[in-house]
Amino acid sequence: MDEMLAAIVENARPRHGNGAVATYIPELGKARADALGIAIVTVEGESYDAGDSDYPFSIQSISKLVSLALALTELGEEQVFSRVGVDPTPDPFNSIMRLEMDRINRPYNPLVNAGAIAVISFLPYRESAARTSAVLDLARKLTGNNALAVNEAIYLSERTTSDRNRALAYFMRSTSILDGDVEDVLDTYFRQCSIEATVKDLAIMGATLAAGGINPVSGERVLSSRVCRVVRALMATCGMYDGSGEFAIRVGIPAKSGVGGGILAVVPRRMGIAVCGPALDAKGNSICGMQVLEELSREMRLRVL
Amino acid sequence: MDEMLAAIVENARPRHGNGAVATYIPELGKARADALGIAIVTVEGESYDAGDSDYPFSIQSISKLVSLALALTELGEEQVFSRVGVDPTPDPFNSIMRLEMDRINRPYNPLVNAGAIAVISFLPYRESAARTSAVLDLARKLTGNNALAVNEAIYLSERTTSDRNRALAYFMRSTSILDGDVEDVLDTYFRQCSIEATVKDLAIMGATLAAGGINPVSGERVLSSRVCRVVRALMATCGMYDGSGEFAIRVGIPAKSGVGGGILAVVPRRMGIAVCGPALDAKGNSICGMQVLEELSREMRLRVL
Amino acid sequence: MDEMLAAIVENARPRHGNGAVATYIPELGKARADALGIAIVTVEGESYDAGDSDYPFSIQSISKLVSLALALTELGEEQVFSRVGVDPTPDPFNSIMRLEMDRINRPYNPLVNAGAIAVISFLPYRESAARTSAVLDLARKLTGNNALAVNEAIYLSERTTSDRNRALAYFMRSTSILDGDVEDVLDTYFRQCSIEATVKDLAIMGATLAAGGINPVSGERVLSSRVCRVVRALMATCGMYDGSGEFAIRVGIPAKSGVGGGILAVVPRRMGIAVCGPALDAKGNSICGMQVLEELSREMRLRVL
Amino acid sequence: MDEMLAAIVENARPRHGNGAVATYIPELGKARADALGIAIVTVEGESYDAGDSDYPFSIQSISKLVSLALALTELGEEQVFSRVGVDPTPDPFNSIMRLEMDRINRPYNPLVNAGAIAVISFLPYRESAARTSAVLDLARKLTGNNALAVNEAIYLSERTTSDRNRALAYFMRSTSILDGDVEDVLDTYFRQCSIEATVKDLAIMGATLAAGGINPVSGERVLSSRVCRVVRALMATCGMYDGSGEFAIRVGIPAKSGVGGGILAVVPRRMGIAVCGPALDAKGNSICGMQVLEELSREMRLRVL
């Protein structure tokens, strides 16, 4: 198994040349374009890895799964989905026009930026610090890594270069979707995006989602199985942004990508798989990561679709 | 098993009262609003059914799976997807504005009306009759029912009440997406939508897609496993129109609905499931059908997401 | 005066090289790219001309003024504007997406294709031939030229190459804006676009609109002053498609262009001006025509804005 | 003349009942809904007024004419219109989606909020205070009122309730249309909107624009005639937001409205007319103001279209 993973990684690594590290957040531009790592954790708690599996990277949009799971746990599906939709969208991740066009003015789903920011604003915490702590705390339980932390340099870089996210947030407050202070809400958003992890950490998070909420390494129940099901369904339909359809065809597994180069894939009742390769395609998804997942899905017959 | 199916059907049947039979095509308005049937065929060829499983209905948009599979077989993925996208869309099934807004002017995916009409226009047949025959022929092989036929009354009704589909087709010809004569292409579209079948027929089609292309009743290889995979992936992300996200959460199985009241669900490597209940929700999906599939998915642990 | 006109024409003529004759309607492609003519008729009936003022061309979208004036006369403002708006739009003349996006589903104004086709469908004539006759008859009275006629070659060319207009018409019928048979309505539209005239003819039409409805050459009252005011106001805000804002700045006179190369400008209470130069810019407006009007407006201090 | 004005005002005053004072900026909600005043100043410097012509109100969007004129004077047309369009738009004044849909990402014109904010950001002043001073200074010269000042209470109210404008500004900075610090740019925007004036003040501004840039009361040349022409052309096509088409039909004079209830109308080479009535219609235009202008235009034969 470890051999197969190593072969797949080395086979995919040269592809990074076609992509580019995200640079719109300057600090992300420092990532190693040729890094490539993979880790797998099964629902029985077995683990495998290959390549740069100890390379730390910011999880970026993968953190949207954490804040969504927290909101579903604290508020319930009905309350969350009365204010954010569950529809896939062909628009890019940072699109604003749908917020105005849509007759009901809701963000399309919790995995595009607008939806994720709205979800954070619903979380029932008075203070921004408490809200950020709650998200970080859940991320630690999902990965079983109590040392998981925000990378301050990336956080600061995000905060100073995020005009589009500010536009989304102010727009949503003008239409009464977003509650509270915009800068406060965005502070939690920028911090959760800047959480740093390795593919080993994320593979445990994936295994927890695959196992219906029980972390197979720590043995702790972290989420209800119902919440895991909702999160996995949204990963399958909206997790790879406007590349979700192509990913469903090529790989056929629920997954969520981040512009830090990470992709977290979840094979329900079987395993979590995390890959990281910072060179991205035009849609913001890791080029080598998708390649690795496609080959792995074929070799191990993982596709569920 | 048959008992469980019967119980689920009888439990769901009263729900039809909240929906309405499609009436924009007058002939569809004659369907029995309270009809409800289900059939299951496994990849091993076992079959089960309950309720109005011999009730014939027009398969409508479920036929888009057939013409798509035919185009993928005849032309290959690359050619099909260079002209029609694979992206889910939050717009209604008959939306036209995306055709103009999108920078590349392609229909979003082959399961919305515009995409399905475009796919039909690509099929490599000179004559409209030959094209329609090829689609019908594939539908017969997929269901194993050689008597499958177009319901002429429904076909005529579709043809005279289809201004929106004509608008889509003429628009696509003006942007060089659609090839050939508009009325000829639409003729095949209207005829394939008017193919009449029972849930027993469709469950065999579903089992064939689940089994990677071998019809488990006839034993014939009808499609390649690659084509089946593409079709199932698109069903999972776009099959239930703008209700695809909600369906993924509630049921978690690739599926395709039609305004005749049918839904075809495919559990990869396990079974095909067909339901029919003509009373529809606002998005054009069968209300009782979705209810039956949700309960069945829970009871039999069928969800793949 | 005639000398000044001649100088302006000869000064502008070389500019045609930057533009292209419309070719999406093949028959229009036969127009002389270097033709350029101008005619002026005052509300007192004096007339002036220069350049190719006897060159016949199809009036194309300038005909929308005629069918609009007819509808306003026959049905009244209230009825017309309850179904077609009066708003300028930044979209191209043949745009369809607004029809779906707009919450009330109306074409933006009667001078874009969708609006003009809708207006024709409202005209209270049973038969297509009677409707076309009524439009042609009004055009003859407005120009005082009883020999005005449809160019059959252009009409046939329009009819066979008008997928976009068919899409607009079928879409509007699907949303109940357009009444009647689509091909019948389009027949009148294609025929009125194919009316052939010279700038001398059109300048008289412009003078009639400038004079509040009395043809200053024939002395006949053809339209009410109220209808002329509405037509001139729409020319000022929507007459030059998405080039209306630029035209208001450069020229400052209500005007309407056609892809045959004509532009009809109306200086209220003073004169009608018609120019024709078939080489068009990207927005479908005559390049030399706009140049001539800009210079003339400056020289004769014609701008009203 | 004064008698006719008084009669028109008293005739229109009861209409205010159908409208509502703007309340989205709380401080504006304190305006007198039944106030109604008019003032006229001719290009010869004669002045007339009636009704509440000394009632002070914030000029709101009418201030966009001032910052636009300043930008045109300082930077020239080419530079301004390379970054902001000149196209009318059927979208509401605070629309954001066009910024994303449009292929070139420019605000449609300088009289919608996005365009006005962008224009302010282009002004060649380092400091926000200097920029605001320059706008206020030009407004004082245009009105001849050196005491013209910002109403601080309204300014503070605007600043704290302007999520939509913040969204527009951050979005434009994310697409590199807006230069500089968003809050700095908005500060000038909020202050210029909060300039308080009477209809007597504004009528002089209108007369200056009508006279090609010479203030007919002070005798000072304030703007070039070319800048006045551009400003008037944009007033005619975009000045009344999505009500511009209707206004062109009903009144037929270039005009600009503000949500404080003011409307400034300019009859080129003849006069400036200012009205104020704080009760607004759904599009944000003064109901009584439009009524007064319609009647006045008819009585005095002022329409230019």
PDB file of C-alpha atoms in Angstrom, chain B residues 139-299:
ATOM      1  CA  ALA B 139     -33.548   2.580 -24.536  1.00  0.00           C
ATOM      2  CA  ARG B 140     -34.884  -0.858 -25.507  1.00  0.00           C
ATOM      3  CA  LYS B 141     -31.538  -2.498 -24.844  1.00  0.00           C
ATOM      4  CA  LEU B 142     -31.113  -0.704 -21.525  1.00  0.00           C
ATOM      5  CA  THR B 143     -34.553  -1.826 -20.353  1.00  0.00           C
ATOM      6  CA  GLY B 144     -34.590  -5.126 -22.175  1.00  0.00           C
ATOM      7  CA  ASN B 145     -38.067  -4.216 -23.379  1.00  0.00           C
ATOM      8  CA  ASN B 146     -38.314  -4.427 -27.162  1.00  0.00           C
ATOM      9  CA  ALA B 147     -41.861  -3.134 -27.127  1.00  0.00           C
ATOM     10  CA  LEU B 148     -40.831   0.217 -25.671  1.00  0.00           C
ATOM     11  CA  ALA B 149     -42.393   2.960 -27.823  1.00  0.00           C
ATOM     12  CA  VAL B 150     -43.226   6.611 -28.151  1.00  0.00           C
ATOM     13  CA  ASN B 151     -46.678   7.648 -26.903  1.00  0.00           C
ATOM     14  CA  GLU B 152     -47.949   9.567 -29.927  1.00  0.00           C
ATOM     15  CA  ALA B 153     -50.515  11.655 -28.065  1.00  0.00           C
ATOM     16  CA  ILE B 154     -47.888  12.926 -25.641  1.00  0.00           C
ATOM     17  CA  TYR B 155     -45.412  13.533 -28.458  1.00  0.00           C
ATOM     18  CA  LEU B 156     -47.909  15.678 -30.349  1.00  0.00           C
ATOM     19  CA  SER B 157     -48.777  17.565 -27.192  1.00  0.00           C
ATOM     20  CA  GLU B 158     -45.102  18.288 -26.480  1.00  0.00           C
ATOM     21  CA  ARG B 159     -44.477  19.426 -30.011  1.00  0.00           C
ATOM     22  CA  THR B 160     -47.254  22.006 -29.971  1.00  0.00           C
ATOM     23  CA  THR B 161     -46.485  23.442 -26.542  1.00  0.00           C
ATOM     24  CA  SER B 162     -42.771  23.780 -26.500  1.00  0.00           C
ATOM     25  CA  ASP B 163     -41.987  27.442 -27.096  1.00  0.00           C
ATOM     26  CA  ARG B 164     -39.273  27.483 -24.464  1.00  0.00           C
ATOM     27  CA  ASN B 165     -37.406  24.551 -25.960  1.00  0.00           C
ATOM     28  CA  ARG B 166     -37.662  26.153 -29.394  1.00  0.00           C
ATOM     29  CA  ALA B 167     -36.191  29.357 -27.920  1.00  0.00           C
ATOM     30  CA  LEU B 168     -33.292  27.359 -26.452  1.00  0.00           C
ATOM     31  CA  ALA B 169     -32.639  25.567 -29.733  1.00  0.00           C
ATOM     32  CA  TYR B 170     -32.777  28.674 -31.937  1.00  0.00           C
ATOM     33  CA  PHE B 171     -30.557  30.535 -29.495  1.00  0.00           C
ATOM     34  CA  MET B 172     -27.981  27.732 -29.596  1.00  0.00           C
ATOM     35  CA  ARG B 173     -28.047  27.667 -33.366  1.00  0.00           C
ATOM     36  CA  SER B 174     -27.432  31.421 -33.406  1.00  0.00           C
ATOM     37  CA  THR B 175     -24.292  30.831 -31.320  1.00  0.00           C
ATOM     38  CA  SER B 176     -23.204  27.806 -33.389  1.00  0.00           C
ATOM     39  CA  ILE B 177     -23.615  25.281 -30.574  1.00  0.00           C
ATOM     40  CA  LEU B 178     -26.477  23.431 -32.184  1.00  0.00           C
ATOM     41  CA  ASP B 179     -25.981  21.805 -35.560  1.00  0.00           C
ATOM     42  CA  GLY B 180     -28.627  21.084 -38.153  1.00  0.00           C
ATOM     43  CA  ASP B 181     -32.280  21.878 -38.539  1.00  0.00           C
ATOM     44  CA  VAL B 182     -33.920  23.051 -35.316  1.00  0.00           C
ATOM     45  CA  GLU B 183     -37.281  21.374 -35.882  1.00  0.00           C
ATOM     46  CA  ASP B 184     -35.560  18.097 -36.822  1.00  0.00           C
ATOM     47  CA  VAL B 185     -33.461  18.092 -33.665  1.00  0.00           C
ATOM     48  CA  LEU B 186     -36.442  18.990 -31.513  1.00  0.00           C
ATOM     49  CA  ASP B 187     -38.440  16.203 -33.131  1.00  0.00           C
ATOM     50  CA  THR B 188     -36.047  13.641 -31.688  1.00  0.00           C
ATOM     51  CA  TYR B 189     -36.122  15.470 -28.350  1.00  0.00           C
ATOM     52  CA  PHE B 190     -39.902  15.474 -28.133  1.00  0.00           C
ATOM     53  CA  ARG B 191     -40.100  11.824 -29.187  1.00  0.00           C
ATOM     54  CA  GLN B 192     -37.540  10.585 -26.675  1.00  0.00           C
ATOM     55  CA  CYS B 193     -39.295  12.495 -23.882  1.00  0.00           C
ATOM     56  CA  SER B 194     -42.515  10.763 -24.895  1.00  0.00           C
ATOM     57  CA  ILE B 195     -41.158   7.223 -24.612  1.00  0.00           C
ATOM     58  CA  GLU B 196     -43.565   5.346 -22.370  1.00  0.00           C
ATOM     59  CA  ALA B 197     -42.323   2.863 -19.772  1.00  0.00           C
ATOM     60  CA  THR B 198     -43.137   1.332 -16.404  1.00  0.00           C
ATOM     61  CA  VAL B 199     -40.996   1.443 -13.272  1.00  0.00           C
ATOM     62  CA  LYS B 200     -40.171  -2.210 -13.974  1.00  0.00           C
ATOM     63  CA  ASP B 201     -38.631  -1.188 -17.304  1.00  0.00           C
ATOM     64  CA  LEU B 202     -36.674   1.683 -15.807  1.00  0.00           C
ATOM     65  CA  ALA B 203     -35.356  -0.334 -12.866  1.00  0.00           C
ATOM     66  CA  ILE B 204     -33.642  -2.624 -15.382  1.00  0.00           C
ATOM     67  CA  MET B 205     -32.127   0.446 -17.080  1.00  0.00           C
ATOM     68  CA  GLY B 206     -30.885   1.555 -13.662  1.00  0.00           C
ATOM     69  CA  ALA B 207     -29.439  -1.864 -12.887  1.00  0.00           C
ATOM     70  CA  THR B 208     -27.599  -1.763 -16.210  1.00  0.00           C
ATOM     71  CA  LEU B 209     -26.056   1.608 -15.313  1.00  0.00           C
ATOM     72  CA  ALA B 210     -25.242   0.268 -11.802  1.00  0.00           C
ATOM     73  CA  ALA B 211     -23.585  -2.820 -13.268  1.00  0.00           C
ATOM     74  CA  GLY B 212     -21.249  -0.844 -15.506  1.00  0.00           C
ATOM     75  CA  GLY B 213     -23.169  -1.424 -18.721  1.00  0.00           C
ATOM     76  CA  ILE B 214     -24.222  -5.086 -18.692  1.00  0.00           C
ATOM     77  CA  ASN B 215     -27.993  -5.540 -18.594  1.00  0.00           C
ATOM     78  CA  PRO B 216     -28.339  -8.049 -15.719  1.00  0.00           C
ATOM     79  CA  VAL B 217     -31.583  -9.469 -17.074  1.00  0.00           C
ATOM     80  CA  SER B 218     -30.622  -9.941 -20.728  1.00  0.00           C
ATOM     81  CA  GLY B 219     -26.929 -10.440 -20.028  1.00  0.00           C
ATOM     82  CA  GLU B 220     -26.047  -8.146 -22.917  1.00  0.00           C
ATOM     83  CA  ARG B 221     -23.277  -5.517 -22.644  1.00  0.00           C
ATOM     84  CA  VAL B 222     -25.088  -2.341 -23.677  1.00  0.00           C
ATOM     85  CA  LEU B 223     -22.657   0.388 -22.587  1.00  0.00           C
ATOM     86  CA  SER B 224     -18.999   0.626 -21.575  1.00  0.00           C
ATOM     87  CA  SER B 225     -18.282   0.950 -17.872  1.00  0.00           C
ATOM     88  CA  ARG B 226     -16.620   4.312 -18.544  1.00  0.00           C
ATOM     89  CA  VAL B 227     -19.802   5.711 -20.111  1.00  0.00           C
ATOM     90  CA  CYS B 228     -21.823   4.450 -17.129  1.00  0.00           C
ATOM     91  CA  ARG B 229     -19.465   6.189 -14.731  1.00  0.00           C
ATOM     92  CA  VAL B 230     -19.824   9.528 -16.520  1.00  0.00           C
ATOM     93  CA  VAL B 231     -23.603   9.217 -16.623  1.00  0.00           C
ATOM     94  CA  ARG B 232     -23.801   8.338 -12.915  1.00  0.00           C
ATOM     95  CA  ALA B 233     -21.497  11.223 -11.928  1.00  0.00           C
ATOM     96  CA  LEU B 234     -23.706  13.698 -13.795  1.00  0.00           C
ATOM     97  CA  MET B 235     -26.824  12.173 -12.211  1.00  0.00           C
ATOM     98  CA  ALA B 236     -25.277  12.758  -8.769  1.00  0.00           C
ATOM     99  CA  THR B 237     -24.436  16.408  -9.380  1.00  0.00           C
ATOM    100  CA  CYS B 238     -27.115  17.573 -11.842  1.00  0.00           C
ATOM    101  CA  GLY B 239     -29.805  14.905 -12.080  1.00  0.00           C
ATOM    102  CA  MET B 240     -32.493  16.511  -9.953  1.00  0.00           C
ATOM    103  CA  TYR B 241     -32.204  20.017 -11.477  1.00  0.00           C
ATOM    104  CA  ASP B 242     -31.960  22.772  -8.891  1.00  0.00           C
ATOM    105  CA  GLY B 243     -33.096  20.178  -6.315  1.00  0.00           C
ATOM    106  CA  SER B 244     -29.859  18.182  -6.754  1.00  0.00           C
ATOM    107  CA  GLY B 245     -28.248  19.509  -3.555  1.00  0.00           C
ATOM    108  CA  GLU B 246     -31.274  18.777  -1.407  1.00  0.00           C
ATOM    109  CA  PHE B 247     -31.597  15.297  -2.932  1.00  0.00           C
ATOM    110  CA  ALA B 248     -27.925  14.547  -2.215  1.00  0.00           C
ATOM    111  CA  ILE B 249     -28.540  15.398   1.446  1.00  0.00           C
ATOM    112  CA  ARG B 250     -31.853  13.562   1.840  1.00  0.00           C
ATOM    113  CA  VAL B 251     -31.212  10.489  -0.306  1.00  0.00           C
ATOM    114  CA  GLY B 252     -27.521  10.427  -1.263  1.00  0.00           C
ATOM    115  CA  ILE B 253     -27.826   8.358  -4.470  1.00  0.00           C
ATOM    116  CA  PRO B 254     -27.284   9.396  -8.122  1.00  0.00           C
ATOM    117  CA  ALA B 255     -30.714   9.922  -9.700  1.00  0.00           C
ATOM    118  CA  LYS B 256     -32.566  11.527 -12.596  1.00  0.00           C
ATOM    119  CA  SER B 257     -36.120  12.790 -12.548  1.00  0.00           C
ATOM    120  CA  GLY B 258     -38.682  13.503 -15.276  1.00  0.00           C
ATOM    121  CA  VAL B 259     -41.795  15.665 -15.246  1.00  0.00           C
ATOM    122  CA  GLY B 260     -43.862  12.585 -16.057  1.00  0.00           C
ATOM    123  CA  GLY B 261     -43.345  11.739 -12.365  1.00  0.00           C
ATOM    124  CA  GLY B 262     -40.565   9.183 -12.753  1.00  0.00           C
ATOM    125  CA  ILE B 263     -37.263   9.098 -10.895  1.00  0.00           C
ATOM    126  CA  LEU B 264     -34.498   6.681 -11.800  1.00  0.00           C
ATOM    127  CA  ALA B 265     -31.909   6.092  -9.030  1.00  0.00           C
ATOM    128  CA  VAL B 266     -28.713   4.119  -9.440  1.00  0.00           C
ATOM    129  CA  VAL B 267     -26.715   2.576  -6.575  1.00  0.00           C
ATOM    130  CA  PRO B 268     -23.381   1.805  -8.238  1.00  0.00           C
ATOM    131  CA  ARG B 269     -22.472  -1.882  -8.204  1.00  0.00           C
ATOM    132  CA  ARG B 270     -25.713  -2.714  -6.369  1.00  0.00           C
ATOM    133  CA  MET B 271     -29.035  -1.887  -8.011  1.00  0.00           C
ATOM    134  CA  GLY B 272     -31.336   0.280 -10.086  1.00  0.00           C
ATOM    135  CA  ILE B 273     -34.443   1.741  -8.470  1.00  0.00           C
ATOM    136  CA  ALA B 274     -37.321   3.363 -10.333  1.00  0.00           C
ATOM    137  CA  VAL B 275     -40.283   5.136  -8.834  1.00  0.00           C
ATOM    138  CA  CYS B 276     -43.205   6.937 -10.402  1.00  0.00           C
ATOM    139  CA  GLY B 277     -45.636   9.374  -8.809  1.00  0.00           C
ATOM    140  CA  PRO B 278     -46.923  12.106 -11.137  1.00  0.00           C
ATOM    141  CA  ALA B 279     -47.580  14.802  -8.490  1.00  0.00           C
ATOM    142  CA  LEU B 280     -44.594  17.187  -8.660  1.00  0.00           C
ATOM    143  CA  ASP B 281     -43.015  19.785  -6.402  1.00  0.00           C
ATOM    144  CA  ALA B 282     -42.123  23.296  -7.582  1.00  0.00           C
ATOM    145  CA  LYS B 283     -38.813  22.118  -9.011  1.00  0.00           C
ATOM    146  CA  GLY B 284     -40.458  19.455 -11.175  1.00  0.00           C
ATOM    147  CA  ASN B 285     -39.539  16.414  -9.089  1.00  0.00           C
ATOM    148  CA  SER B 286     -42.001  13.736  -7.929  1.00  0.00           C
ATOM    149  CA  ILE B 287     -42.997  14.438  -4.328  1.00  0.00           C
ATOM    150  CA  CYS B 288     -43.933  10.860  -3.390  1.00  0.00           C
ATOM    151  CA  GLY B 289     -41.017   9.532  -5.419  1.00  0.00           C
ATOM    152  CA  MET B 290     -38.505  11.523  -3.395  1.00  0.00           C
ATOM    153  CA  GLN B 291     -40.206  10.462  -0.173  1.00  0.00           C
ATOM    154  CA  VAL B 292     -40.077   6.776  -1.171  1.00  0.00           C
ATOM    155  CA  LEU B 293     -36.419   7.026  -2.150  1.00  0.00           C
ATOM    156  CA  GLU B 294     -35.494   8.810   1.086  1.00  0.00           C
ATOM    157  CA  GLU B 295     -37.136   6.130   3.216  1.00  0.00           C
ATOM    158  CA  LEU B 296     -35.739   3.298   1.133  1.00  0.00           C
ATOM    159  CA  SER B 297     -32.225   4.778   1.256  1.00  0.00           C
ATOM    160  CA  ARG B 298     -32.432   4.944   5.043  1.00  0.00           C
ATOM    161  CA  GLU B 299     -33.974   1.500   5.527  1.00  0.00           C
TER     162      GLU B 299
END
